Amino acid sequence: MEKKVRLAVIGGSRGGAFDNALSILAECLELTAVCDLNEKVLQDWKIKYPEIITFSSYDQLLESPLVDAIFLATPMLLHADQAIQALRAGKHVLSEVIAAHTIEDGWKLIEAVEVSGLKYMMAENYCYTRENKMVQQMADAGAFGEITYAECGYIHDVRNLLHGADGSLTWRGQCVHDFNACTYPTHSLGPIAKWLGIDQSGGDRFEELVTFNTKSRSTANYFRERFGTDHPGAQPDFWRQGDSSTTLIRTKKGVVVSLRVDIQSARPHNMVHYGLQGTEGAYLGPRFEGEDPLIWLHNEASGNSVTDPQWDSLWLHKTKWDHPDWRAWEKEALHTGHGGGDFFVIREFVSAIQEDRKPAVDVYDAVTWSSLFALSLQSVSGGGSPVKFVDFYGNS
């Protein structure tokens, strides 16, 4: 049996969402430590895991010989610096999204991974939902023919997470205040990148993007209703981030990707919108809870695929296209969050360490997908000017 990976959770509040996955994977990992600035959060972890060590100092945790790897569940803009610090301290890193919010930090993160020789993975759990893994199976097998277009969207009203009870800004609120960009791209882009073969193998690469953001209105309305007109957030010009961000990406092979991120507009959730168009088939992700994902494949569709093409539920094709990981781990995965994705990202990270191999979402994927933050910021500030992607893959 492989030696258990001794894991520390950094950011106990957010990290608690992965508690079920950590428990289910106890045969291959050991939770040895939790780090958080809030003593109450640490006490709650101690109640459930009396044997763990708790830290309020990240520096002190990284000195512990009882920790092989860390899971970063901290505020987004801290991820790159904390990951680099951990790698330099000899710890493997699993990081929540996004990996880095500047191009410079992306290069620093790559350097830290390459110099240390340790494993780094970004925990992009949306790549692991059952439907997204099925579509990946289809794309890898060429079932869609030549893919020409993809679309994706993360539309999730989180205005209640932008502030504390007293109206002070949380880190999310500060981000909406400070930046006007596509700030949270990877839930949308990660699965698309996998379907298109955007990786170091050279199958395809992102080439260029343009980003347009709407005006900011919804968050000011929310703050006005919640905290009154005297709160600074009640004024639209307080918020730099527009309500909705739309990015168009062109790949080197000429595929066009449309990506929308909107965490402010008042509407029901639509966090898993995906679409794919090829010469032999198409896919449409569900728009709301209870709606089936839809598939049309020229060679497998119901009815006459030429004169009367009809959508099928993706689940009608489950027997043929279900991913082997889901066949093997369905029971365990469905007890964890993000459609089972929380289970699979941790399992993949631990397996990559034990098997001494590259993780499925490695540092080059992580910084490429995350670079939309910085590149879209540049495009928006230039009035929607085209911006070239940085080739982080290089000759990796």
Short mmCIF file of C-alpha atoms in Angstrom, two decimals:
data_model
loop_
_atom_site.label_atom_id
_atom_site.label_comp_id
_atom_site.label_asym_id
_atom_site.label_seq_id
_atom_site.Cartn_x
_atom_site.Cartn_y
_atom_site.Cartn_z
CA MET A 1 0.00 0.00 0.00
CA GLU A 2 1.24 3.48 -0.88
CA LYS A 3 2.37 5.70 1.97
CA LYS A 4 -0.36 8.11 3.05
CA VAL A 5 0.10 11.74 2.04
CA ARG A 6 0.10 13.95 5.13
CA LEU A 7 -2.06 16.93 4.20
CA ALA A 8 -2.64 20.33 5.79
CA VAL A 9 -5.64 22.53 5.00
CA ILE A 10 -4.82 26.23 4.76
CA GLY A 11 -7.98 28.27 5.22
CA GLY A 12 -10.13 26.22 7.54
CA SER A 13 -13.39 28.00 6.82
CA ARG A 14 -13.48 27.39 3.06
CA GLY A 15 -11.54 24.15 3.50
CA GLY A 16 -14.38 22.76 5.59
CA ALA A 17 -16.41 22.36 2.39
CA PHE A 18 -14.04 19.52 1.47
CA ASP A 19 -14.47 17.68 4.75
CA ASN A 20 -16.45 14.79 3.24
CA ALA A 21 -13.90 14.28 0.49
CA LEU A 22 -11.03 14.27 2.99
CA SER A 23 -12.83 11.69 5.14
CA ILE A 24 -13.69 9.42 2.22
CA LEU A 25 -10.07 9.48 1.02
CA ALA A 26 -8.64 8.63 4.45
CA GLU A 27 -7.07 5.44 3.07
CA CYS A 28 -4.61 7.44 0.98
CA LEU A 29 -4.24 10.71 2.91
CA GLU A 30 -3.92 11.76 6.52
CA LEU A 31 -5.17 15.16 7.62
CA THR A 32 -2.41 16.29 9.97
CA ALA A 33 -2.92 20.05 10.30
CA VAL A 34 -5.22 23.00 9.70
CA CYS A 35 -4.20 26.64 9.52
CA ASP A 36 -6.57 29.59 9.96
CA LEU A 37 -6.55 33.06 11.52
CA ASN A 38 -9.88 32.43 13.27
CA GLU A 39 -9.52 30.52 16.53
CA LYS A 40 -13.18 29.42 16.44
CA VAL A 41 -12.63 27.77 13.04
CA LEU A 42 -9.63 25.89 14.40
CA GLN A 43 -11.60 24.76 17.45
CA ASP A 44 -14.34 23.36 15.20
CA TRP A 45 -11.77 21.32 13.27
CA LYS A 46 -10.29 20.04 16.53
CA ILE A 47 -13.66 18.78 17.68
CA LYS A 48 -13.99 16.56 14.62
CA TYR A 49 -10.28 15.71 14.27
CA PRO A 50 -8.79 15.78 17.81
CA GLU A 51 -5.46 14.42 16.59
CA ILE A 52 -4.66 17.27 14.17
CA ILE A 53 -2.31 20.14 14.89
CA THR A 54 -3.72 23.64 14.43
CA PHE A 55 -1.79 26.73 13.39
CA SER A 56 -2.62 30.43 13.21
CA SER A 57 0.74 31.08 11.50
CA TYR A 58 1.29 29.89 7.93
CA ASP A 59 5.06 30.26 8.33
CA GLN A 60 5.05 27.96 11.34
CA LEU A 61 2.93 25.35 9.59
CA LEU A 62 5.36 25.21 6.67
CA GLU A 63 8.14 24.35 9.12
CA SER A 64 6.28 21.26 10.36
CA PRO A 65 7.88 17.92 9.44
CA LEU A 66 4.43 16.33 9.80
CA VAL A 67 3.13 17.95 6.60
CA ASP A 68 3.92 16.62 3.11
CA ALA A 69 1.40 18.69 1.15
CA ILE A 70 -0.93 21.63 1.59
CA PHE A 71 -4.37 22.43 0.28
CA LEU A 72 -4.81 26.18 -0.24
CA ALA A 73 -8.39 27.26 0.48
CA THR A 74 -7.53 30.88 1.17
CA PRO A 75 -8.63 34.15 -0.48
CA MET A 76 -7.98 34.05 -4.22
CA LEU A 77 -5.39 36.80 -4.53
CA LEU A 78 -3.15 35.07 -1.96
CA HIS A 79 -2.86 31.79 -3.83
CA ALA A 80 0.25 32.41 -5.91
CA ASP A 81 2.40 33.80 -3.09
CA GLN A 82 1.31 31.11 -0.65
CA ALA A 83 1.86 28.33 -3.19
CA ILE A 84 5.35 29.58 -4.02
CA GLN A 85 6.21 29.81 -0.34
CA ALA A 86 5.03 26.24 0.24
CA LEU A 87 6.96 24.83 -2.70
CA ARG A 88 10.12 26.53 -1.48
CA ALA A 89 9.48 24.96 1.92
CA GLY A 90 9.32 21.50 0.36
CA LYS A 91 5.56 20.97 0.34
CA HIS A 92 3.39 19.76 -2.54
CA VAL A 93 0.55 22.16 -3.33
CA LEU A 94 -3.12 21.77 -4.23
CA SER A 95 -4.55 25.24 -4.80
CA GLU A 96 -8.10 26.46 -5.11
CA VAL A 97 -8.84 28.68 -8.10
CA ILE A 98 -7.48 30.90 -9.47
CA ALA A 99 -3.76 30.07 -9.40
CA ALA A 100 -2.40 33.58 -9.97
CA HIS A 101 -3.82 36.97 -10.89
CA THR A 102 -0.76 38.49 -12.57
CA ILE A 103 1.43 37.26 -15.42
CA GLU A 104 4.53 37.79 -13.29
CA ASP A 105 3.15 35.56 -10.54
CA GLY A 106 2.34 32.91 -13.12
CA TRP A 107 5.99 32.74 -14.21
CA LYS A 108 7.16 32.73 -10.57
CA LEU A 109 4.83 29.84 -9.80
CA ILE A 110 6.11 27.82 -12.75
CA GLU A 111 9.69 28.47 -11.68
CA ALA A 112 8.94 27.36 -8.11
CA VAL A 113 7.43 24.09 -9.37
CA GLU A 114 10.26 23.39 -11.79
CA VAL A 115 13.02 24.20 -9.26
CA SER A 116 11.43 22.22 -6.43
CA GLY A 117 10.43 19.20 -8.48
CA LEU A 118 7.28 18.96 -6.34
CA LYS A 119 3.67 18.45 -7.42
CA TYR A 120 1.41 21.41 -7.99
CA MET A 121 -2.24 21.06 -8.99
CA MET A 122 -5.05 23.56 -9.29
CA ALA A 123 -8.28 22.23 -7.78
CA GLU A 124 -10.53 23.00 -10.74
CA ASN A 125 -13.39 20.77 -9.68
CA TYR A 126 -15.67 21.71 -12.61
CA CYS A 127 -13.46 19.61 -14.88
CA TYR A 128 -14.64 16.57 -12.94
CA THR A 129 -18.43 16.76 -13.01
CA ARG A 130 -19.95 13.66 -14.56
CA GLU A 131 -21.30 15.44 -17.62
CA ASN A 132 -18.06 17.33 -18.26
CA LYS A 133 -16.03 14.13 -18.06
CA MET A 134 -18.44 12.45 -20.47
CA VAL A 135 -18.05 15.29 -22.95
CA GLN A 136 -14.28 15.02 -22.58
CA GLN A 137 -14.54 11.33 -23.47
CA MET A 138 -16.51 12.26 -26.60
CA ALA A 139 -14.17 15.06 -27.61
CA ASP A 140 -11.08 12.89 -27.12
CA ALA A 141 -12.67 10.19 -29.30
CA GLY A 142 -13.55 12.69 -32.06
CA ALA A 143 -17.30 12.16 -31.66
CA PHE A 144 -18.02 15.85 -32.35
CA GLY A 145 -15.89 15.84 -35.49
CA GLU A 146 -13.72 18.93 -35.79
CA ILE A 147 -14.63 21.32 -33.00
CA THR A 148 -15.18 24.88 -34.21
CA TYR A 149 -16.87 26.71 -31.32
CA ALA A 150 -17.32 26.49 -27.56
CA GLU A 151 -19.13 28.56 -24.98
CA CYS A 152 -19.10 28.61 -21.21
CA GLY A 153 -20.46 30.67 -18.39
CA TYR A 154 -20.29 31.07 -14.62
CA ILE A 155 -23.34 33.11 -13.62
CA HIS A 156 -23.69 33.07 -9.85
CA ASP A 157 -25.02 35.97 -7.80
CA VAL A 158 -22.63 36.18 -4.82
CA ARG A 159 -23.32 39.77 -3.74
CA ASN A 160 -24.11 38.50 -0.24
CA LEU A 161 -20.48 37.33 -0.04
CA LEU A 162 -19.04 40.74 -0.89
CA HIS A 163 -19.51 42.13 2.62
CA GLY A 164 -19.54 41.34 6.32
CA ALA A 165 -22.47 41.90 8.66
CA ASP A 166 -21.38 45.49 9.25
CA GLY A 167 -21.10 46.30 5.53
CA SER A 168 -17.30 46.11 5.40
CA LEU A 169 -15.89 44.51 2.27
CA THR A 170 -14.70 40.93 2.24
CA TRP A 171 -11.86 39.94 -0.04
CA ARG A 172 -14.43 39.22 -2.75
CA GLY A 173 -15.93 42.66 -2.30
CA GLN A 174 -12.50 44.24 -2.46
CA CYS A 175 -11.83 42.41 -5.71
CA VAL A 176 -15.06 43.74 -7.27
CA HIS A 177 -14.09 47.21 -6.02
CA ASP A 178 -10.53 47.09 -7.39
CA PHE A 179 -10.62 45.23 -10.72
CA ASN A 180 -12.63 45.38 -13.94
CA ALA A 181 -11.81 42.16 -15.73
CA CYS A 182 -12.79 38.52 -16.14
CA THR A 183 -11.67 37.79 -12.61
CA TYR A 184 -12.96 34.23 -12.08
CA PRO A 185 -12.49 32.37 -15.37
CA THR A 186 -11.37 28.84 -14.61
CA HIS A 187 -14.66 27.15 -13.67
CA SER A 188 -15.82 28.07 -17.15
CA LEU A 189 -12.62 27.71 -19.10
CA GLY A 190 -11.10 24.61 -17.48
CA PRO A 191 -13.45 22.01 -18.97
CA ILE A 192 -13.39 23.77 -22.36
CA ALA A 193 -9.59 23.73 -22.39
CA LYS A 194 -9.61 20.00 -21.70
CA TRP A 195 -12.13 19.36 -24.48
CA LEU A 196 -10.07 21.37 -26.97
CA GLY A 197 -6.74 19.82 -26.01
CA ILE A 198 -5.20 23.07 -24.82
CA ASP A 199 -2.03 21.75 -23.20
CA GLN A 200 1.70 21.28 -23.53
CA SER A 201 1.28 18.48 -26.05
CA GLY A 202 0.68 21.18 -28.63
CA GLY A 203 -2.79 19.98 -29.65
CA ASP A 204 -3.98 23.58 -29.58
CA ARG A 205 -3.22 26.77 -27.69
CA PHE A 206 -5.14 29.90 -26.76
CA GLU A 207 -3.98 32.64 -29.13
CA GLU A 208 -5.82 35.93 -28.49
CA LEU A 209 -8.73 37.41 -26.54
CA VAL A 210 -10.96 40.43 -26.30
CA THR A 211 -13.03 41.25 -23.21
CA PHE A 212 -15.98 43.60 -22.84
CA ASN A 213 -17.59 44.31 -19.47
CA THR A 214 -20.97 45.87 -18.87
CA LYS A 215 -21.52 48.87 -16.64
CA SER A 216 -21.80 48.29 -12.90
CA ARG A 217 -25.33 48.55 -11.51
CA SER A 218 -26.52 45.47 -9.61
CA THR A 219 -24.12 45.60 -6.67
CA ALA A 220 -24.83 49.27 -5.97
CA ASN A 221 -28.55 48.49 -5.97
CA TYR A 222 -27.97 45.64 -3.55
CA PHE A 223 -25.85 47.72 -1.15
CA ARG A 224 -28.38 50.56 -1.27
CA GLU A 225 -31.17 48.18 -0.27
CA ARG A 226 -29.09 46.40 2.37
CA PHE A 227 -27.10 49.24 3.96
CA GLY A 228 -28.76 52.48 2.82
CA THR A 229 -27.72 55.32 0.57
CA ASP A 230 -24.89 56.48 2.85
CA HIS A 231 -22.84 53.35 2.30
CA PRO A 232 -20.11 53.99 -0.32
CA GLY A 233 -21.12 50.77 -2.10
CA ALA A 234 -24.54 52.27 -2.84
CA GLN A 235 -22.88 54.38 -5.55
CA PRO A 236 -22.31 52.63 -8.92
CA ASP A 237 -18.94 54.32 -9.45
CA PHE A 238 -17.64 52.70 -6.25
CA TRP A 239 -17.39 49.37 -8.08
CA ARG A 240 -14.87 48.97 -10.88
CA GLN A 241 -16.07 45.50 -11.90
CA GLY A 242 -18.96 45.57 -14.36
CA ASP A 243 -21.92 43.33 -13.70
CA SER A 244 -21.16 40.94 -16.52
CA SER A 245 -17.89 40.12 -18.28
CA THR A 246 -17.77 38.58 -21.76
CA THR A 247 -14.53 37.30 -23.29
CA LEU A 248 -14.02 35.98 -26.81
CA ILE A 249 -10.99 33.74 -27.31
CA ARG A 250 -9.47 32.53 -30.56
CA THR A 251 -7.21 29.47 -30.51
CA LYS A 252 -4.28 28.80 -32.83
CA LYS A 253 -6.47 26.32 -34.72
CA GLY A 254 -9.22 28.88 -35.18
CA VAL A 255 -11.68 27.66 -32.55
CA VAL A 256 -13.70 30.50 -31.02
CA VAL A 257 -14.62 30.37 -27.31
CA SER A 258 -17.22 32.65 -25.74
CA LEU A 259 -16.88 32.98 -21.95
CA ARG A 260 -19.21 34.89 -19.62
CA VAL A 261 -18.56 35.47 -15.93
CA ASP A 262 -21.17 37.29 -13.82
CA ILE A 263 -21.17 37.18 -10.03
CA GLN A 264 -23.27 40.31 -9.50
CA SER A 265 -26.43 40.27 -11.60
CA ALA A 266 -29.66 39.45 -9.78
CA ARG A 267 -30.89 36.13 -11.17
CA PRO A 268 -30.98 32.41 -10.33
CA HIS A 269 -27.76 30.40 -10.54
CA ASN A 270 -26.37 29.20 -13.85
CA MET A 271 -22.94 28.05 -12.81
CA VAL A 272 -22.48 25.19 -15.26
CA HIS A 273 -23.35 26.53 -18.69
CA TYR A 274 -21.28 24.93 -21.43
CA GLY A 275 -21.70 24.43 -25.13
CA LEU A 276 -19.66 22.74 -27.82
CA GLN A 277 -20.08 22.72 -31.60
CA GLY A 278 -18.31 20.45 -34.02
CA THR A 279 -18.77 19.31 -37.58
CA GLU A 280 -20.41 16.06 -36.42
CA GLY A 281 -22.14 16.96 -33.18
CA ALA A 282 -22.99 19.48 -30.50
CA TYR A 283 -23.42 19.72 -26.73
CA LEU A 284 -25.52 22.02 -24.53
CA GLY A 285 -25.06 22.06 -20.77
CA PRO A 286 -28.02 22.44 -18.41
CA ARG A 287 -29.17 25.97 -17.59
CA PHE A 288 -30.94 25.24 -14.31
CA GLU A 289 -31.28 22.50 -11.71
CA GLY A 290 -33.27 19.56 -13.02
CA GLU A 291 -32.65 20.22 -16.70
CA ASP A 292 -30.78 17.51 -18.58
CA PRO A 293 -27.59 18.26 -20.49
CA LEU A 294 -28.27 17.78 -24.20
CA ILE A 295 -26.27 16.07 -26.91
CA TRP A 296 -26.57 15.70 -30.64
CA LEU A 297 -24.19 13.40 -32.47
CA HIS A 298 -24.59 12.80 -36.17
CA ASN A 299 -23.87 9.09 -35.84
CA GLU A 300 -25.84 8.45 -32.64
CA ALA A 301 -28.79 10.85 -32.66
CA SER A 302 -32.46 9.99 -32.40
CA GLY A 303 -34.47 10.51 -35.59
CA ASN A 304 -33.04 11.50 -38.95
CA SER A 305 -29.84 13.42 -38.23
CA VAL A 306 -30.03 15.33 -41.53
CA THR A 307 -33.68 16.20 -42.19
CA ASP A 308 -34.97 16.25 -38.61
CA PRO A 309 -32.12 16.46 -36.07
CA GLN A 310 -33.24 16.09 -32.46
CA TRP A 311 -31.48 16.69 -29.16
CA ASP A 312 -31.03 13.72 -26.84
CA SER A 313 -30.44 13.80 -23.12
CA LEU A 314 -26.74 13.24 -22.49
CA TRP A 315 -27.72 10.57 -19.99
CA LEU A 316 -29.11 8.38 -22.81
CA HIS A 317 -25.48 8.00 -23.91
CA LYS A 318 -24.15 7.22 -20.45
CA THR A 319 -23.52 3.53 -21.08
CA LYS A 320 -21.13 4.31 -23.92
CA TRP A 321 -19.51 7.56 -22.79
CA ASP A 322 -19.45 7.59 -18.99
CA HIS A 323 -15.90 8.23 -17.80
CA PRO A 324 -14.11 5.26 -16.15
CA ASP A 325 -13.39 7.32 -13.02
CA TRP A 326 -17.11 7.91 -12.54
CA ARG A 327 -17.90 4.24 -13.10
CA ALA A 328 -15.36 3.33 -10.43
CA TRP A 329 -15.99 6.04 -7.84
CA GLU A 330 -19.59 7.15 -8.27
CA LYS A 331 -20.69 6.22 -4.75
CA GLU A 332 -17.82 8.08 -3.09
CA ALA A 333 -17.92 11.12 -5.37
CA LEU A 334 -21.63 11.80 -4.97
CA HIS A 335 -21.12 12.35 -1.24
CA THR A 336 -18.93 15.38 -1.96
CA GLY A 337 -19.48 18.88 -3.31
CA HIS A 338 -19.43 20.43 -6.79
CA GLY A 339 -21.06 17.44 -8.43
CA GLY A 340 -18.39 15.08 -7.14
CA GLY A 341 -15.57 17.31 -8.31
CA ASP A 342 -14.27 17.87 -4.77
CA PHE A 343 -13.59 14.16 -4.41
CA PHE A 344 -11.83 13.80 -7.75
CA VAL A 345 -9.48 16.78 -7.43
CA ILE A 346 -8.17 15.62 -4.07
CA ARG A 347 -7.92 12.02 -5.24
CA GLU A 348 -6.02 13.09 -8.38
CA PHE A 349 -3.62 15.28 -6.39
CA VAL A 350 -2.82 12.56 -3.86
CA SER A 351 -2.44 9.95 -6.62
CA ALA A 352 -0.03 12.19 -8.54
CA ILE A 353 2.17 12.44 -5.44
CA GLN A 354 2.06 8.71 -4.70
CA GLU A 355 2.68 7.73 -8.32
CA ASP A 356 5.24 10.50 -8.92
CA ARG A 357 3.53 11.78 -12.05
CA LYS A 358 2.14 15.00 -13.46
CA PRO A 359 -1.32 15.90 -12.07
CA ALA A 360 -4.22 16.33 -14.46
CA VAL A 361 -4.36 20.12 -13.99
CA ASP A 362 -0.70 21.01 -13.67
CA VAL A 363 0.98 24.35 -13.12
CA TYR A 364 1.07 25.17 -16.86
CA ASP A 365 -2.67 24.59 -17.21
CA ALA A 366 -3.30 26.50 -13.99
CA VAL A 367 -1.47 29.68 -14.93
CA THR A 368 -2.76 29.61 -18.54
CA TRP A 369 -6.41 29.40 -17.50
CA SER A 370 -5.88 31.89 -14.67
CA SER A 371 -4.10 34.37 -16.94
CA LEU A 372 -7.48 35.57 -18.18
CA PHE A 373 -7.62 37.73 -15.07
CA ALA A 374 -4.59 39.77 -16.13
CA LEU A 375 -5.12 39.63 -19.90
CA SER A 376 -8.79 40.60 -19.72
CA LEU A 377 -7.91 43.46 -17.36
CA GLN A 378 -5.62 44.76 -20.10
CA SER A 379 -8.28 44.29 -22.80
CA VAL A 380 -11.04 46.02 -20.84
CA SER A 381 -8.80 48.95 -19.97
CA GLY A 382 -8.04 49.29 -23.67
CA GLY A 383 -11.71 49.47 -24.61
CA GLY A 384 -11.92 45.85 -25.71
CA SER A 385 -8.55 45.75 -27.45
CA PRO A 386 -7.20 42.37 -28.61
CA VAL A 387 -4.58 40.87 -26.28
CA LYS A 388 -2.26 37.98 -27.10
CA PHE A 389 -2.00 35.05 -24.71
CA VAL A 390 1.27 34.33 -22.98
CA ASP A 391 2.60 30.89 -23.93
CA PHE A 392 3.28 29.47 -20.48
CA TYR A 393 3.53 25.96 -21.89
CA GLY A 394 6.57 26.72 -24.00
CA ASN A 395 8.63 23.56 -24.31
CA SER A 396 7.43 22.13 -20.99
#
